[in-house]
Structures are given as structure tokens and as C-alpha cells.
């Protein structure tokens, strides 16, 4: 069994050190293989403008936040998939980092920016890739990527067993929709959402909580409440994601008819 889970909490906007220490203390005794954290868990989400994001974003290689997380992973012998406001030269991405005891193993930059993110983040420029952790192949998507079924499909085609999904969900559709993403691709998904609100001069955004783990048949393994902090870890059998037979004659990926899907490309 692979132990995968999430930590749901309510980051305080702009309080990077406070948010980091909340995460480190919540995970201090966790027994897990992979833990997913929300999107932008150190900075908060609702930036005033690009200059505020410039101030709060960090280059992972120079970030004391990231070095603390690497030390935590080394100590606890788990991997983290975490949202991160990633500065890279003059660009800033809404990224997810895969972190282990040896460092940052993978970076994914959110492809589909949501609402005000378009004002201050650069759109992602990393391909959809999967990486292997402890014998499981994981694919990363960030929050609003859920509404584009191509993302989960491509990750499944690249062998993902588990979709790791750092989120700051605002609309109310995602948690139910992820049941379908998992069923149609026969994958697990761990959606780590935040709860609470960012109350900023420009307005207030409230997040939906209900972080969840879904299995390859689209069944909920667990969904937490819309409010409240929780670290939840489940044992999953990754092999279940590799059985993509829906009937004796229907294999989900082999039965596709890509020659009829060409309209998806380049439109
Ligand atoms: C979102 O993509 N944070 C809604």
C-alpha cells in the first residue's frame, strides 16, 4: 500500500514564515509516502498586482521555504507536492513542486490560469509529464486545470497512477467533477484544497475546502469538510489504476479513436 494524503489549511495572506511553520508542525509526525499541499500555500492567493507577487514569489533554488521542506522530507522520509509562487528570471509562475529529501525533483507550471491570476502570473510553459515516486507514477495538475479534461487525459496517457492536485478552489464544481476525471482515466486523484478566505483591499475570495482522494472507479476514498484544518493519509493500491478494463472488451485507453479527435489539436 502506498500512503498518500493531503493537508488542508487556511494560509494567511503574505505570511510566508507563519504558513511554512504551520505546515512543518502539522506534518512533523506524518507517516506517509506522498503528501499534497494546496496551491500557493505559503503566499496566499489573491494578490493585489504583479508587484506584490514579485515581492512574495521566490526562486526555488534560493528559497529558504524550499530548503525547509527538503529538510522535512529528508527527516520524515516522504515526498511533498506543493503549490509555489515560482520566480524564474523575469517570469512568475503559479507552480507545483515535487520535493523529496534530496531536493526539488520536478516543477510543473500551471497551464490554465484562473480569473485574476491572468493579471499577475505568467502562463505555464512546462509540458505535462509524470514522475515516479516509490513505484507509483504521479502526474501534477494545479487547481483550475481540472476543467480541461485534456490535462488528466494526457497525464493518464503518460502513465499517471495518481493525479496530485494542489488547489485553491473557488467554484463549486471541481470536487464532483474529479470523480469523473478519475473514472474516465482510471486514476487516483488527491486534490488538496485550502479553506477560509483571502480578504484583501481588492475584494474577498472564499475557498471551498473539501479536499479529497478519489479512486480509479470514481469513488470517493475520503472528502473532508469545507472548513477546518486536516491532515489525512490513506493507503492505496496503485495497481488498481493500471487495470483500465471497464468490461472484458473495453480498455479505456486502447479503445480511444484518436484519428477522430484531430479537431482537438490546434483549435
Ligand atoms: C484556481 O485555479 N485557483 C481556482
Short mmCIF file of N, CA and C in Angstrom, two decimals, residues 16-198:
data_model
loop_
_atom_site.label_atom_id
_atom_site.label_comp_id
_atom_site.label_asym_id
_atom_site.label_seq_id
_atom_site.Cartn_x
_atom_site.Cartn_y
_atom_site.Cartn_z
N UNK A 16 4.49 34.23 4.82
CA UNK A 16 5.17 33.02 4.33
C UNK A 16 5.74 32.20 5.50
N UNK A 17 6.41 32.85 6.43
CA UNK A 17 7.05 32.12 7.53
C UNK A 17 6.01 31.44 8.42
N UNK A 18 4.90 32.14 8.68
CA UNK A 18 3.82 31.57 9.52
C UNK A 18 3.21 30.35 8.83
N UNK A 19 2.97 30.48 7.53
CA UNK A 19 2.35 29.37 6.79
C UNK A 19 3.29 28.17 6.72
N UNK A 20 4.58 28.46 6.53
CA UNK A 20 5.56 27.37 6.50
C UNK A 20 5.59 26.66 7.84
N UNK A 21 5.61 27.41 8.93
CA UNK A 21 5.74 26.72 10.23
C UNK A 21 4.46 25.96 10.57
N UNK A 22 3.31 26.44 10.12
CA UNK A 22 2.05 25.68 10.28
C UNK A 22 2.17 24.32 9.57
N UNK A 23 2.69 24.33 8.34
CA UNK A 23 2.80 23.09 7.56
C UNK A 23 3.82 22.16 8.21
N UNK A 24 4.96 22.72 8.58
CA UNK A 24 6.01 21.86 9.15
C UNK A 24 5.51 21.22 10.45
N UNK A 25 4.80 21.98 11.28
CA UNK A 25 4.35 21.35 12.52
C UNK A 25 3.21 20.37 12.28
N UNK A 26 2.36 20.63 11.31
CA UNK A 26 1.26 19.68 11.02
C UNK A 26 1.80 18.35 10.48
N UNK A 27 2.92 18.41 9.77
CA UNK A 27 3.43 17.21 9.09
C UNK A 27 4.54 16.52 9.88
N UNK A 28 4.86 17.10 11.04
CA UNK A 28 6.03 16.63 11.78
C UNK A 28 5.97 15.13 12.10
N UNK A 29 4.78 14.62 12.43
CA UNK A 29 4.68 13.20 12.80
C UNK A 29 4.00 12.35 11.72
N UNK A 30 3.82 12.92 10.53
CA UNK A 30 3.07 12.20 9.49
C UNK A 30 3.84 10.98 9.00
N UNK A 31 3.13 9.88 8.88
CA UNK A 31 3.69 8.65 8.29
C UNK A 31 3.06 8.53 6.91
N UNK A 32 3.83 8.83 5.89
CA UNK A 32 3.24 8.87 4.55
C UNK A 32 4.33 8.68 3.51
N UNK A 33 3.91 8.40 2.28
CA UNK A 33 4.84 8.38 1.15
C UNK A 33 4.77 9.69 0.37
N UNK A 34 3.55 10.16 0.11
CA UNK A 34 3.37 11.39 -0.67
C UNK A 34 2.27 12.24 -0.01
N UNK A 35 2.60 13.49 0.28
CA UNK A 35 1.59 14.41 0.83
C UNK A 35 1.45 15.60 -0.13
N UNK A 36 0.21 15.92 -0.46
CA UNK A 36 -0.08 17.03 -1.36
C UNK A 36 -0.55 18.22 -0.51
N UNK A 37 0.01 19.38 -0.81
CA UNK A 37 -0.38 20.63 -0.15
C UNK A 37 -1.18 21.48 -1.13
N UNK A 38 -1.91 22.47 -0.63
CA UNK A 38 -2.70 23.31 -1.54
C UNK A 38 -1.84 24.13 -2.52
N UNK A 39 -2.52 24.78 -3.44
CA UNK A 39 -1.92 25.77 -4.33
C UNK A 39 -1.47 26.98 -3.48
N UNK A 40 -0.36 27.57 -3.80
CA UNK A 40 0.13 28.81 -3.17
C UNK A 40 -0.04 28.80 -1.65
N UNK A 41 0.44 27.75 -0.96
CA UNK A 41 0.16 27.64 0.47
C UNK A 41 1.04 28.55 1.33
N UNK A 42 2.08 29.12 0.75
CA UNK A 42 2.97 29.96 1.56
C UNK A 42 2.60 31.44 1.43
N UNK A 43 2.22 31.85 0.23
CA UNK A 43 1.95 33.28 -0.01
C UNK A 43 0.50 33.67 0.20
N UNK A 44 -0.44 32.71 0.04
CA UNK A 44 -1.84 33.06 -0.16
C UNK A 44 -2.07 33.30 -1.65
N UNK A 45 -3.32 33.62 -2.01
CA UNK A 45 -3.73 33.55 -3.42
C UNK A 45 -4.04 34.90 -4.06
N UNK A 46 -4.78 35.75 -3.34
CA UNK A 46 -5.36 36.93 -4.02
C UNK A 46 -4.40 38.13 -3.96
N UNK A 47 -3.48 38.17 -4.91
CA UNK A 47 -2.50 39.26 -4.96
C UNK A 47 -3.17 40.54 -5.45
N UNK A 48 -2.66 41.68 -4.98
CA UNK A 48 -3.17 42.97 -5.45
C UNK A 48 -2.77 43.21 -6.89
N UNK A 49 -1.53 42.89 -7.19
CA UNK A 49 -0.99 43.17 -8.51
C UNK A 49 0.33 42.42 -8.68
N UNK A 50 0.94 42.61 -9.82
CA UNK A 50 2.18 41.90 -10.14
C UNK A 50 3.30 42.27 -9.15
N UNK A 51 3.35 43.53 -8.72
CA UNK A 51 4.47 43.92 -7.86
C UNK A 51 4.37 43.22 -6.50
N UNK A 52 3.18 43.01 -6.02
CA UNK A 52 3.04 42.26 -4.76
C UNK A 52 3.50 40.81 -4.95
N UNK A 53 3.16 40.25 -6.11
CA UNK A 53 3.59 38.88 -6.40
C UNK A 53 5.12 38.81 -6.56
N UNK A 54 5.69 39.83 -7.20
CA UNK A 54 7.16 39.85 -7.34
C UNK A 54 7.78 39.79 -5.94
N UNK A 55 7.23 40.57 -5.04
CA UNK A 55 7.77 40.64 -3.69
C UNK A 55 7.66 39.30 -2.95
N UNK A 56 6.55 38.58 -3.15
CA UNK A 56 6.30 37.37 -2.36
C UNK A 56 6.79 36.08 -3.04
N UNK A 57 7.05 36.13 -4.34
CA UNK A 57 7.47 34.90 -5.04
C UNK A 57 8.95 34.63 -4.76
N UNK A 58 9.36 33.39 -5.02
CA UNK A 58 10.75 33.01 -4.73
C UNK A 58 11.28 32.10 -5.82
N UNK A 59 12.60 32.16 -6.00
CA UNK A 59 13.26 31.18 -6.85
C UNK A 59 13.50 29.94 -6.00
N UNK A 60 13.00 28.78 -6.42
CA UNK A 60 13.14 27.59 -5.58
C UNK A 60 14.58 27.33 -5.14
N UNK A 61 15.55 27.53 -6.05
CA UNK A 61 16.94 27.18 -5.70
C UNK A 61 17.50 28.09 -4.61
N UNK A 62 16.90 29.28 -4.43
CA UNK A 62 17.42 30.20 -3.41
C UNK A 62 16.46 30.34 -2.24
N UNK A 63 15.42 29.53 -2.21
CA UNK A 63 14.33 29.74 -1.26
C UNK A 63 14.57 29.00 0.06
N UNK A 64 14.50 29.74 1.16
CA UNK A 64 14.61 29.07 2.47
C UNK A 64 13.35 28.26 2.77
N UNK A 65 12.21 28.66 2.15
CA UNK A 65 10.98 27.87 2.30
C UNK A 65 11.23 26.47 1.73
N UNK A 66 11.79 26.44 0.51
CA UNK A 66 12.03 25.14 -0.14
C UNK A 66 13.08 24.35 0.65
N UNK A 67 14.14 25.01 1.12
CA UNK A 67 15.14 24.21 1.85
C UNK A 67 14.56 23.64 3.14
N UNK A 68 13.63 24.35 3.79
CA UNK A 68 12.98 23.78 4.98
C UNK A 68 12.14 22.56 4.61
N UNK A 69 11.48 22.63 3.45
CA UNK A 69 10.64 21.50 3.02
C UNK A 69 11.51 20.29 2.65
N UNK A 70 12.65 20.55 2.04
CA UNK A 70 13.56 19.45 1.71
C UNK A 70 14.01 18.77 3.01
N UNK A 71 14.35 19.58 4.01
CA UNK A 71 14.79 19.01 5.30
C UNK A 71 13.66 18.19 5.93
N UNK A 72 12.43 18.69 5.83
CA UNK A 72 11.27 17.96 6.38
C UNK A 72 11.11 16.61 5.66
N UNK A 73 11.23 16.64 4.34
CA UNK A 73 11.09 15.39 3.56
C UNK A 73 12.20 14.40 3.93
N UNK A 74 13.41 14.92 4.12
CA UNK A 74 14.53 14.04 4.46
C UNK A 74 14.28 13.40 5.82
N UNK A 75 13.84 14.22 6.76
CA UNK A 75 13.61 13.76 8.12
C UNK A 75 12.47 12.75 8.18
N UNK A 76 11.36 13.04 7.50
CA UNK A 76 10.14 12.22 7.61
C UNK A 76 10.08 11.14 6.53
N UNK A 77 11.03 11.20 5.58
CA UNK A 77 11.08 10.18 4.52
C UNK A 77 9.81 10.12 3.69
N UNK A 78 9.26 11.30 3.38
CA UNK A 78 8.15 11.33 2.43
C UNK A 78 8.46 12.35 1.32
N UNK A 79 7.57 12.39 0.34
CA UNK A 79 7.66 13.38 -0.73
C UNK A 79 6.50 14.36 -0.58
N UNK A 80 6.75 15.60 -0.96
CA UNK A 80 5.70 16.61 -0.95
C UNK A 80 5.41 17.07 -2.37
N UNK A 81 4.15 17.31 -2.66
CA UNK A 81 3.76 18.00 -3.89
C UNK A 81 3.08 19.27 -3.41
N UNK A 82 3.70 20.40 -3.69
CA UNK A 82 3.19 21.65 -3.12
C UNK A 82 3.07 22.77 -4.14
N UNK A 83 2.04 23.58 -3.99
CA UNK A 83 1.96 24.80 -4.77
C UNK A 83 3.11 25.71 -4.40
N UNK A 84 3.47 26.62 -5.34
CA UNK A 84 4.61 27.51 -5.08
C UNK A 84 4.56 28.69 -6.05
N UNK A 85 4.72 29.90 -5.54
CA UNK A 85 4.82 31.09 -6.40
C UNK A 85 6.27 31.18 -6.85
N UNK A 86 6.51 30.71 -8.07
CA UNK A 86 7.88 30.48 -8.55
C UNK A 86 8.39 31.61 -9.43
N UNK A 87 9.43 32.28 -8.96
CA UNK A 87 10.07 33.30 -9.80
C UNK A 87 11.17 32.65 -10.62
N UNK A 88 11.24 33.00 -11.90
CA UNK A 88 12.27 32.47 -12.78
C UNK A 88 12.63 33.59 -13.76
N UNK A 89 13.79 34.20 -13.54
CA UNK A 89 14.19 35.42 -14.28
C UNK A 89 13.07 36.46 -14.15
N UNK A 90 12.55 36.95 -15.29
CA UNK A 90 11.51 37.99 -15.18
C UNK A 90 10.10 37.40 -15.23
N UNK A 91 9.99 36.09 -15.12
CA UNK A 91 8.67 35.45 -15.15
C UNK A 91 8.28 34.97 -13.74
N UNK A 92 6.97 34.87 -13.52
CA UNK A 92 6.48 34.30 -12.26
C UNK A 92 5.35 33.32 -12.59
N UNK A 93 5.52 32.11 -12.12
CA UNK A 93 4.58 31.05 -12.44
C UNK A 93 3.86 30.58 -11.18
N UNK A 94 2.61 30.16 -11.39
CA UNK A 94 1.83 29.50 -10.33
C UNK A 94 2.16 28.01 -10.46
N UNK A 95 3.14 27.58 -9.70
CA UNK A 95 3.76 26.27 -9.94
C UNK A 95 3.41 25.26 -8.88
N UNK A 96 3.72 24.00 -9.20
CA UNK A 96 3.72 22.93 -8.19
C UNK A 96 5.10 22.30 -8.23
N UNK A 97 5.67 22.10 -7.06
CA UNK A 97 6.99 21.46 -6.95
C UNK A 97 6.82 20.09 -6.33
N UNK A 98 7.57 19.13 -6.85
CA UNK A 98 7.67 17.83 -6.19
C UNK A 98 8.99 17.83 -5.45
N UNK A 99 8.90 17.66 -4.14
CA UNK A 99 10.08 17.80 -3.29
C UNK A 99 10.33 16.50 -2.53
N UNK A 100 11.59 16.09 -2.48
CA UNK A 100 11.99 14.95 -1.67
C UNK A 100 13.19 15.33 -0.82
N UNK A 101 13.71 14.37 -0.09
CA UNK A 101 14.84 14.65 0.80
C UNK A 101 16.10 15.09 0.08
N UNK A 102 16.18 14.81 -1.22
CA UNK A 102 17.36 15.20 -1.99
C UNK A 102 17.17 16.52 -2.73
N UNK A 103 15.99 17.10 -2.69
CA UNK A 103 15.79 18.38 -3.37
C UNK A 103 14.50 18.41 -4.17
N UNK A 104 14.41 19.39 -5.07
CA UNK A 104 13.23 19.52 -5.93
C UNK A 104 13.40 18.56 -7.11
N UNK A 105 12.44 17.66 -7.26
CA UNK A 105 12.54 16.61 -8.29
C UNK A 105 11.83 16.99 -9.57
N UNK A 106 10.87 17.90 -9.49
CA UNK A 106 10.05 18.19 -10.66
C UNK A 106 9.31 19.51 -10.42
N UNK A 107 9.16 20.27 -11.49
CA UNK A 107 8.39 21.52 -11.42
C UNK A 107 7.34 21.51 -12.52
N UNK A 108 6.11 21.80 -12.14
CA UNK A 108 5.03 21.97 -13.12
C UNK A 108 4.49 23.39 -12.96
N UNK A 109 4.33 24.09 -14.08
CA UNK A 109 3.84 25.48 -14.07
C UNK A 109 2.43 25.50 -14.63
N UNK A 110 1.50 25.94 -13.79
CA UNK A 110 0.06 25.88 -14.12
C UNK A 110 -0.22 26.41 -15.52
N UNK A 111 -0.87 25.58 -16.31
CA UNK A 111 -1.16 25.94 -17.70
C UNK A 111 -2.37 26.85 -17.82
N UNK A 112 -3.39 26.59 -17.00
CA UNK A 112 -4.67 27.28 -17.18
C UNK A 112 -4.92 28.22 -16.00
N UNK A 113 -4.60 29.49 -16.22
CA UNK A 113 -4.73 30.47 -15.13
C UNK A 113 -6.20 30.85 -14.95
N UNK A 114 -6.59 31.06 -13.70
CA UNK A 114 -7.98 31.33 -13.34
C UNK A 114 -8.15 32.81 -13.01
N UNK A 115 -9.10 33.45 -13.66
CA UNK A 115 -9.58 34.77 -13.27
C UNK A 115 -8.42 35.76 -13.04
N UNK A 116 -8.31 36.35 -11.84
CA UNK A 116 -7.32 37.41 -11.61
C UNK A 116 -5.88 36.92 -11.75
N UNK A 117 -5.66 35.60 -11.68
CA UNK A 117 -4.29 35.10 -11.88
C UNK A 117 -3.72 35.62 -13.21
N UNK A 118 -4.62 35.82 -14.20
CA UNK A 118 -4.16 36.26 -15.52
C UNK A 118 -3.54 37.65 -15.46
N UNK A 119 -3.86 38.42 -14.40
CA UNK A 119 -3.28 39.76 -14.28
C UNK A 119 -1.83 39.71 -13.85
N UNK A 120 -1.47 38.70 -13.06
CA UNK A 120 -0.13 38.80 -12.46
C UNK A 120 0.76 37.58 -12.65
N UNK A 121 0.20 36.42 -12.99
CA UNK A 121 1.08 35.27 -13.27
C UNK A 121 1.35 35.16 -14.76
N UNK A 122 2.48 34.56 -15.09
CA UNK A 122 2.75 34.15 -16.47
C UNK A 122 2.14 32.76 -16.67
N UNK A 123 1.56 32.52 -17.86
CA UNK A 123 1.00 31.18 -18.10
C UNK A 123 2.11 30.13 -18.14
N UNK A 124 1.79 28.96 -17.65
CA UNK A 124 2.79 27.89 -17.55
C UNK A 124 3.39 27.52 -18.89
N UNK A 125 4.64 27.04 -18.83
CA UNK A 125 5.36 26.68 -20.07
C UNK A 125 6.04 25.33 -19.94
N UNK A 126 5.56 24.51 -18.97
CA UNK A 126 6.17 23.18 -18.80
C UNK A 126 5.22 22.13 -19.37
N UNK A 127 5.77 21.10 -20.04
CA UNK A 127 4.90 20.04 -20.56
C UNK A 127 4.26 19.23 -19.44
N UNK A 128 3.17 18.57 -19.78
CA UNK A 128 2.52 17.68 -18.81
C UNK A 128 3.32 16.38 -18.77
N UNK A 129 4.00 16.15 -17.65
CA UNK A 129 4.86 14.98 -17.51
C UNK A 129 4.48 14.22 -16.26
N UNK A 130 4.92 12.98 -16.19
CA UNK A 130 4.71 12.21 -14.95
C UNK A 130 6.08 11.85 -14.38
N UNK A 131 6.11 11.64 -13.08
CA UNK A 131 7.37 11.17 -12.48
C UNK A 131 7.07 10.03 -11.52
N UNK A 132 8.08 9.19 -11.32
CA UNK A 132 7.88 8.02 -10.49
C UNK A 132 8.36 8.28 -9.06
N UNK A 133 7.51 7.99 -8.11
CA UNK A 133 7.87 8.09 -6.69
C UNK A 133 7.45 6.80 -6.02
N UNK A 134 8.41 6.12 -5.39
CA UNK A 134 8.09 4.88 -4.65
C UNK A 134 7.25 3.90 -5.46
N UNK A 135 7.58 3.73 -6.72
CA UNK A 135 6.89 2.74 -7.54
C UNK A 135 5.56 3.21 -8.10
N UNK A 136 5.15 4.43 -7.79
CA UNK A 136 3.91 4.99 -8.34
C UNK A 136 4.28 6.10 -9.32
N UNK A 137 3.50 6.20 -10.39
CA UNK A 137 3.74 7.29 -11.34
C UNK A 137 2.74 8.39 -11.03
N UNK A 138 3.25 9.58 -10.79
CA UNK A 138 2.34 10.67 -10.44
C UNK A 138 2.35 11.76 -11.52
N UNK A 139 1.19 12.35 -11.71
CA UNK A 139 1.05 13.48 -12.62
C UNK A 139 0.54 14.66 -11.82
N UNK A 140 0.97 15.85 -12.21
CA UNK A 140 0.61 17.05 -11.43
C UNK A 140 -0.33 17.93 -12.26
N UNK A 141 -1.36 18.42 -11.63
CA UNK A 141 -2.17 19.49 -12.20
C UNK A 141 -2.47 20.48 -11.08
N UNK A 142 -2.69 21.74 -11.43
CA UNK A 142 -2.93 22.76 -10.39
C UNK A 142 -4.34 23.31 -10.58
N UNK A 143 -5.13 23.20 -9.55
CA UNK A 143 -6.46 23.80 -9.42
C UNK A 143 -7.25 23.80 -10.73
N UNK A 144 -7.41 24.98 -11.36
CA UNK A 144 -8.34 25.15 -12.49
C UNK A 144 -8.01 24.26 -13.70
N UNK A 145 -6.84 23.65 -13.70
CA UNK A 145 -6.52 22.66 -14.74
C UNK A 145 -7.59 21.57 -14.78
N UNK A 146 -8.33 21.39 -13.67
CA UNK A 146 -9.32 20.30 -13.62
C UNK A 146 -10.38 20.44 -14.70
N UNK A 147 -10.69 21.70 -15.10
CA UNK A 147 -11.83 21.88 -16.01
C UNK A 147 -11.47 21.57 -17.46
N UNK A 148 -10.21 21.33 -17.71
CA UNK A 148 -9.74 20.94 -19.04
C UNK A 148 -9.44 19.45 -19.01
N UNK A 149 -10.35 18.62 -19.51
CA UNK A 149 -10.16 17.18 -19.35
C UNK A 149 -8.92 16.66 -20.06
N UNK A 150 -8.40 17.48 -21.00
CA UNK A 150 -7.17 17.07 -21.70
C UNK A 150 -6.01 16.87 -20.72
N UNK A 151 -6.00 17.65 -19.65
CA UNK A 151 -4.86 17.59 -18.72
C UNK A 151 -4.80 16.22 -18.07
N UNK A 152 -5.91 15.81 -17.46
CA UNK A 152 -5.92 14.50 -16.80
C UNK A 152 -5.70 13.39 -17.83
N UNK A 153 -6.25 13.55 -19.02
CA UNK A 153 -6.11 12.51 -20.05
C UNK A 153 -4.66 12.34 -20.47
N UNK A 154 -3.99 13.48 -20.71
CA UNK A 154 -2.58 13.40 -21.14
C UNK A 154 -1.74 12.78 -20.02
N UNK A 155 -2.00 13.18 -18.80
CA UNK A 155 -1.24 12.59 -17.69
C UNK A 155 -1.49 11.08 -17.61
N UNK A 156 -2.73 10.67 -17.83
CA UNK A 156 -3.04 9.23 -17.83
C UNK A 156 -2.32 8.53 -18.98
N UNK A 157 -2.31 9.18 -20.15
CA UNK A 157 -1.61 8.58 -21.30
C UNK A 157 -0.11 8.46 -21.03
N UNK A 158 0.39 9.36 -20.18
CA UNK A 158 1.81 9.29 -19.82
C UNK A 158 2.03 8.40 -18.60
N UNK A 159 1.02 7.64 -18.25
CA UNK A 159 1.20 6.59 -17.24
C UNK A 159 0.86 6.96 -15.82
N UNK A 160 0.24 8.13 -15.62
CA UNK A 160 -0.05 8.54 -14.23
C UNK A 160 -0.95 7.51 -13.54
N UNK A 161 -0.57 7.14 -12.34
CA UNK A 161 -1.44 6.34 -11.47
C UNK A 161 -2.24 7.28 -10.56
N UNK A 162 -1.59 8.38 -10.19
CA UNK A 162 -2.19 9.31 -9.21
C UNK A 162 -2.05 10.73 -9.75
N UNK A 163 -3.16 11.46 -9.77
CA UNK A 163 -3.10 12.89 -10.08
C UNK A 163 -2.94 13.63 -8.75
N UNK A 164 -1.87 14.39 -8.63
CA UNK A 164 -1.67 15.20 -7.43
C UNK A 164 -2.07 16.62 -7.79
N UNK A 165 -2.98 17.22 -7.01
CA UNK A 165 -3.74 18.37 -7.47
C UNK A 165 -3.80 19.47 -6.40
N UNK A 166 -2.69 20.22 -6.25
CA UNK A 166 -2.74 21.36 -5.33
C UNK A 166 -3.78 22.36 -5.81
N UNK A 167 -4.61 22.86 -4.91
CA UNK A 167 -5.75 23.69 -5.33
C UNK A 167 -6.05 24.80 -4.34
N UNK A 168 -6.66 25.85 -4.90
CA UNK A 168 -7.34 26.90 -4.11
C UNK A 168 -8.69 27.06 -4.79
N UNK A 169 -9.56 26.10 -4.64
CA UNK A 169 -10.80 26.05 -5.42
C UNK A 169 -11.79 27.11 -4.96
N UNK A 170 -12.40 27.76 -5.94
CA UNK A 170 -13.35 28.84 -5.67
C UNK A 170 -14.74 28.43 -6.16
N UNK A 171 -14.81 27.94 -7.41
CA UNK A 171 -16.08 27.45 -7.96
C UNK A 171 -16.42 26.13 -7.25
N UNK A 172 -17.70 25.75 -7.33
CA UNK A 172 -18.13 24.61 -6.52
C UNK A 172 -18.18 23.29 -7.29
N UNK A 173 -17.69 23.28 -8.53
CA UNK A 173 -17.90 22.10 -9.38
C UNK A 173 -16.78 21.06 -9.31
N UNK A 174 -15.62 21.45 -8.84
CA UNK A 174 -14.44 20.59 -9.06
C UNK A 174 -14.54 19.25 -8.35
N UNK A 175 -14.93 19.28 -7.06
CA UNK A 175 -14.85 18.04 -6.29
C UNK A 175 -15.66 16.93 -6.96
N UNK A 176 -16.88 17.27 -7.44
CA UNK A 176 -17.69 16.24 -8.12
C UNK A 176 -17.07 15.88 -9.47
N UNK A 177 -16.56 16.89 -10.17
CA UNK A 177 -16.00 16.63 -11.50
C UNK A 177 -14.80 15.70 -11.43
N UNK A 178 -14.04 15.79 -10.37
CA UNK A 178 -12.86 14.92 -10.26
C UNK A 178 -13.23 13.45 -10.15
N UNK A 179 -14.46 13.16 -9.71
CA UNK A 179 -14.90 11.75 -9.71
C UNK A 179 -14.90 11.24 -11.15
N UNK A 180 -15.36 12.09 -12.06
CA UNK A 180 -15.40 11.69 -13.48
C UNK A 180 -14.01 11.65 -14.08
N UNK A 181 -13.17 12.66 -13.77
CA UNK A 181 -11.79 12.62 -14.28
C UNK A 181 -11.13 11.30 -13.91
N UNK A 182 -11.37 10.86 -12.68
CA UNK A 182 -10.72 9.62 -12.21
C UNK A 182 -11.32 8.41 -12.92
N UNK A 183 -12.64 8.38 -13.04
CA UNK A 183 -13.29 7.24 -13.70
C UNK A 183 -12.87 7.15 -15.16
N UNK A 184 -12.91 8.28 -15.87
CA UNK A 184 -12.67 8.20 -17.33
C UNK A 184 -11.22 7.88 -17.66
N UNK A 185 -10.33 8.09 -16.68
CA UNK A 185 -8.90 7.79 -16.90
C UNK A 185 -8.40 6.63 -16.05
N UNK A 186 -9.25 6.13 -15.18
CA UNK A 186 -8.86 5.08 -14.23
C UNK A 186 -7.58 5.46 -13.48
N UNK A 187 -7.67 6.55 -12.76
CA UNK A 187 -6.54 7.01 -11.95
C UNK A 187 -7.07 7.42 -10.56
N UNK A 188 -6.16 7.46 -9.61
CA UNK A 188 -6.46 8.09 -8.32
C UNK A 188 -6.23 9.60 -8.47
N UNK A 189 -6.88 10.38 -7.62
CA UNK A 189 -6.56 11.82 -7.54
C UNK A 189 -6.57 12.26 -6.08
N UNK A 190 -5.58 13.06 -5.76
CA UNK A 190 -5.54 13.71 -4.44
C UNK A 190 -5.63 15.21 -4.68
N UNK A 191 -6.79 15.78 -4.36
CA UNK A 191 -6.99 17.23 -4.50
C UNK A 191 -6.83 17.85 -3.12
N UNK A 192 -5.78 18.65 -2.97
CA UNK A 192 -5.52 19.32 -1.68
C UNK A 192 -5.97 20.75 -1.81
N UNK A 193 -7.07 21.07 -1.18
CA UNK A 193 -7.62 22.42 -1.29
C UNK A 193 -7.35 23.19 0.00
N UNK A 194 -7.52 24.50 -0.05
CA UNK A 194 -7.47 25.30 1.16
C UNK A 194 -8.89 25.65 1.56
N UNK A 195 -9.05 26.17 2.76
CA UNK A 195 -10.35 26.71 3.15
C UNK A 195 -10.13 28.16 3.60
N UNK A 196 -11.21 28.82 4.03
CA UNK A 196 -11.11 30.20 4.50
C UNK A 196 -11.15 31.17 3.34
N UNK A 197 -10.75 32.42 3.62
CA UNK A 197 -10.84 33.49 2.62
C UNK A 197 -9.55 34.29 2.59
N UNK A 198 -9.27 34.87 1.43
CA UNK A 198 -8.31 35.97 1.36
C UNK A 198 -9.15 37.24 1.35
#
